[in-house]
Short mmCIF file of the C-alpha atoms (twelve columns), coordinates in Angstrom:
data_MODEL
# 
_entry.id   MODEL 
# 
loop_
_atom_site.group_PDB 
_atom_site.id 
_atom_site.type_symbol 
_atom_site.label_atom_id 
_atom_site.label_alt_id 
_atom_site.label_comp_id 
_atom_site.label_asym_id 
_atom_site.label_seq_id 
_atom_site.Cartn_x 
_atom_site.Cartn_y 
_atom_site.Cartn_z 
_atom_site.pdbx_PDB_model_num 
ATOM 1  C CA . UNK A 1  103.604 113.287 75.204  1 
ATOM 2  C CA . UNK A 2  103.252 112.076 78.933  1 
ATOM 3  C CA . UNK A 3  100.115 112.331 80.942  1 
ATOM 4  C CA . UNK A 4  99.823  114.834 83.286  1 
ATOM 5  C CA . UNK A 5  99.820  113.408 87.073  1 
ATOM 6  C CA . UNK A 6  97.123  114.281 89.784  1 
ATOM 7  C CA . UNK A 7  98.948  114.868 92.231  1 
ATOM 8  C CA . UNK A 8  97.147  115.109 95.955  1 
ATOM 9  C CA . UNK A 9  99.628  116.772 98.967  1 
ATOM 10 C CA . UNK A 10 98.930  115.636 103.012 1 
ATOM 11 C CA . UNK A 11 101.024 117.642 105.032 1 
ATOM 12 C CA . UNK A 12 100.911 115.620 108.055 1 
ATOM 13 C CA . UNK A 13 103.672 117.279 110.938 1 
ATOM 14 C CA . UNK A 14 102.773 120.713 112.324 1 
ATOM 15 C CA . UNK A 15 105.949 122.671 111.154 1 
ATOM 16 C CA . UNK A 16 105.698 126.480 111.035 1 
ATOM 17 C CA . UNK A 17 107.368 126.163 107.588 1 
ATOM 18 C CA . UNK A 18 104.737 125.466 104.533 1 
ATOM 19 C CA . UNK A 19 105.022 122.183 102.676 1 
ATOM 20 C CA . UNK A 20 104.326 123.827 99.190  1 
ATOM 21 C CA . UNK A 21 106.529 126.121 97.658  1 
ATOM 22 C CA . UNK A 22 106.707 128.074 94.134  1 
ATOM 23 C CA . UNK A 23 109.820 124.754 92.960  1 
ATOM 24 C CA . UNK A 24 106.401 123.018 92.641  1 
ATOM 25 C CA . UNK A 25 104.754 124.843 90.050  1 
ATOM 26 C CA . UNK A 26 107.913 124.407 87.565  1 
ATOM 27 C CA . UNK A 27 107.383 120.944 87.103  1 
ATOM 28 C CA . UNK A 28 106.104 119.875 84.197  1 
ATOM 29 C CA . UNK A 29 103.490 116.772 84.285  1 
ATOM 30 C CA . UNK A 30 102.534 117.147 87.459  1 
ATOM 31 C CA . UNK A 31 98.958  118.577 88.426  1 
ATOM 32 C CA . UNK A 32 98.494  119.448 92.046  1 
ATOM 33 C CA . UNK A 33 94.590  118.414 92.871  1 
ATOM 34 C CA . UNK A 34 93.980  118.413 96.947  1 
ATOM 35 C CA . UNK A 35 95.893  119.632 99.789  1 
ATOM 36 C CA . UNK A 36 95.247  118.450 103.214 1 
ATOM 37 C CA . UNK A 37 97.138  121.053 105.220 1 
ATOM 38 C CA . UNK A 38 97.588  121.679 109.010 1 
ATOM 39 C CA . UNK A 39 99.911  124.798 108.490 1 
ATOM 40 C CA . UNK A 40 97.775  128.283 107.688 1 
ATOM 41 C CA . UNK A 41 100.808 129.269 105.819 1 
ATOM 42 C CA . UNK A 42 100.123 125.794 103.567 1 
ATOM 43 C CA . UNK A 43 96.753  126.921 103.004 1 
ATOM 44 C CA . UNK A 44 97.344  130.585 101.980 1 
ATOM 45 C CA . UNK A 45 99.946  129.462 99.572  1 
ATOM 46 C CA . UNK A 46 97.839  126.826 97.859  1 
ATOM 47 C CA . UNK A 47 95.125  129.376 97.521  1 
ATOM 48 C CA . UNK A 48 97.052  131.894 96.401  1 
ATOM 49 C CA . UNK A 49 99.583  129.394 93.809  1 
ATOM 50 C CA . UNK A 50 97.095  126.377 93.326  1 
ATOM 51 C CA . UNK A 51 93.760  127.842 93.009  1 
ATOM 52 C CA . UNK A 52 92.364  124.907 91.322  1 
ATOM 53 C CA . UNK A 53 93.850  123.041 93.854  1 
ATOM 54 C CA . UNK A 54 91.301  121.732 96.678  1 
ATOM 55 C CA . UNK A 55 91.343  121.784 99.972  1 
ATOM 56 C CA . UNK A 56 90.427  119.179 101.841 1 
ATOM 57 C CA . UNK A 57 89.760  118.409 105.744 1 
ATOM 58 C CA . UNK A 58 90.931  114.623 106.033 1 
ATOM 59 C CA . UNK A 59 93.577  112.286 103.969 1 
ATOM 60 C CA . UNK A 60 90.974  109.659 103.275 1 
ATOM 61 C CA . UNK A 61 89.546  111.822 100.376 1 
ATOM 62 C CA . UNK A 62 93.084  112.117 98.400  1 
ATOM 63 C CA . UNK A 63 93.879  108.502 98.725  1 
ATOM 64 C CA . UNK A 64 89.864  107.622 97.848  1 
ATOM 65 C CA . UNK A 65 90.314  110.220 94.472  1 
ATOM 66 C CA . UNK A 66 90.614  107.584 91.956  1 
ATOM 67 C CA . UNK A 67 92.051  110.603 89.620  1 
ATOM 68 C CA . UNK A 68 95.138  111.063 92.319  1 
ATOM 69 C CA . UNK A 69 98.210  108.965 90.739  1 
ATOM 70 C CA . UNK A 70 100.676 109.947 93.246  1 
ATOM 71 C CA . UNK A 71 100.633 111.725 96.778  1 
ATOM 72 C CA . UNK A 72 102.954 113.882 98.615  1 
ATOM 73 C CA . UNK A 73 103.416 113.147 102.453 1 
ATOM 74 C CA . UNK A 74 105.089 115.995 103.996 1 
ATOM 75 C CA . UNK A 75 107.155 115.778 107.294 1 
ATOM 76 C CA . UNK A 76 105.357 112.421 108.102 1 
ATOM 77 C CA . UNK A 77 105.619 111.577 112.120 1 
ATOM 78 C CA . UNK A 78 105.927 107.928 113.194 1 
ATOM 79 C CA . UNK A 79 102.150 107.530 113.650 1 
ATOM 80 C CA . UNK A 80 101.429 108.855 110.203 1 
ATOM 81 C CA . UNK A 81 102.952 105.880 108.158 1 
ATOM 82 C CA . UNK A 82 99.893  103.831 108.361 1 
ATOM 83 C CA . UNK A 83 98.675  106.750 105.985 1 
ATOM 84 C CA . UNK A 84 101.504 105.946 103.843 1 
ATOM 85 C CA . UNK A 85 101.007 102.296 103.782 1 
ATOM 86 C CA . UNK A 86 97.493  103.025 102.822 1 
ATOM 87 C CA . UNK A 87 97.706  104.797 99.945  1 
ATOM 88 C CA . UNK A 88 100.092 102.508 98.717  1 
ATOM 89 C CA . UNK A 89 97.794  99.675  99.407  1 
ATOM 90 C CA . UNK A 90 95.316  102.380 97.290  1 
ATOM 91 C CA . UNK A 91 97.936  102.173 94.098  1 
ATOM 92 C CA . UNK A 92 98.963  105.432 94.869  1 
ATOM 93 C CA . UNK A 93 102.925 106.472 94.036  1 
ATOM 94 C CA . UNK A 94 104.074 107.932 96.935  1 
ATOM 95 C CA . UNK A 95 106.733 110.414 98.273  1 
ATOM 96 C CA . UNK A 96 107.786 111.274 101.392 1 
ATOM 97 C CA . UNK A 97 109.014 115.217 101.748 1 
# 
């Protein structure tokens, strides 16, 4: 049997459209840990969906969580890819939604 991922979310553009959705919850393996969200809509869903999930007020405390394999970077702008390159240079897996 596989591990499970911890799986931290930064949501980093200011879209009025939610970076979670319920697609998320089907997949198996994957554990989602923190959300850094600057959509209200992000928030009520993860509280509502991810209750265990926590939510966090700044990016450096999902790519500090040791226990965070991979990180999702929603609708990145061109200033947020030092972000990226960080938690890469953290040993994070990262994808870009």
């Amino acid at each position: 049997m596989e591990a499970i991922k911890n799986v931290g979310l930064i949501e980093c553009g200011n879209s009025t459209v939610p970076s979670l959705s319920n697609d998320f919850s089907l997949v198996d393996g994957f554990r989602l840990t923190k959300v850094l969200a600057k959509n209200t809509s992000t928030n009520q869903f993860a509280k509502a969906h991810y209750p265990e999930a926590e939510l966090v007020e700044d990016y450096g405390s999902i790519i500090a969580d040791q226990s965070i394999q991979l990180v999702l970077v929603a609708s990145p702008e061109n200033n947020d890819l030092s972000l990226v390159a960080e938690a890469l240079g953290a040993g994070k897996q990262v994808r870009i939604l």
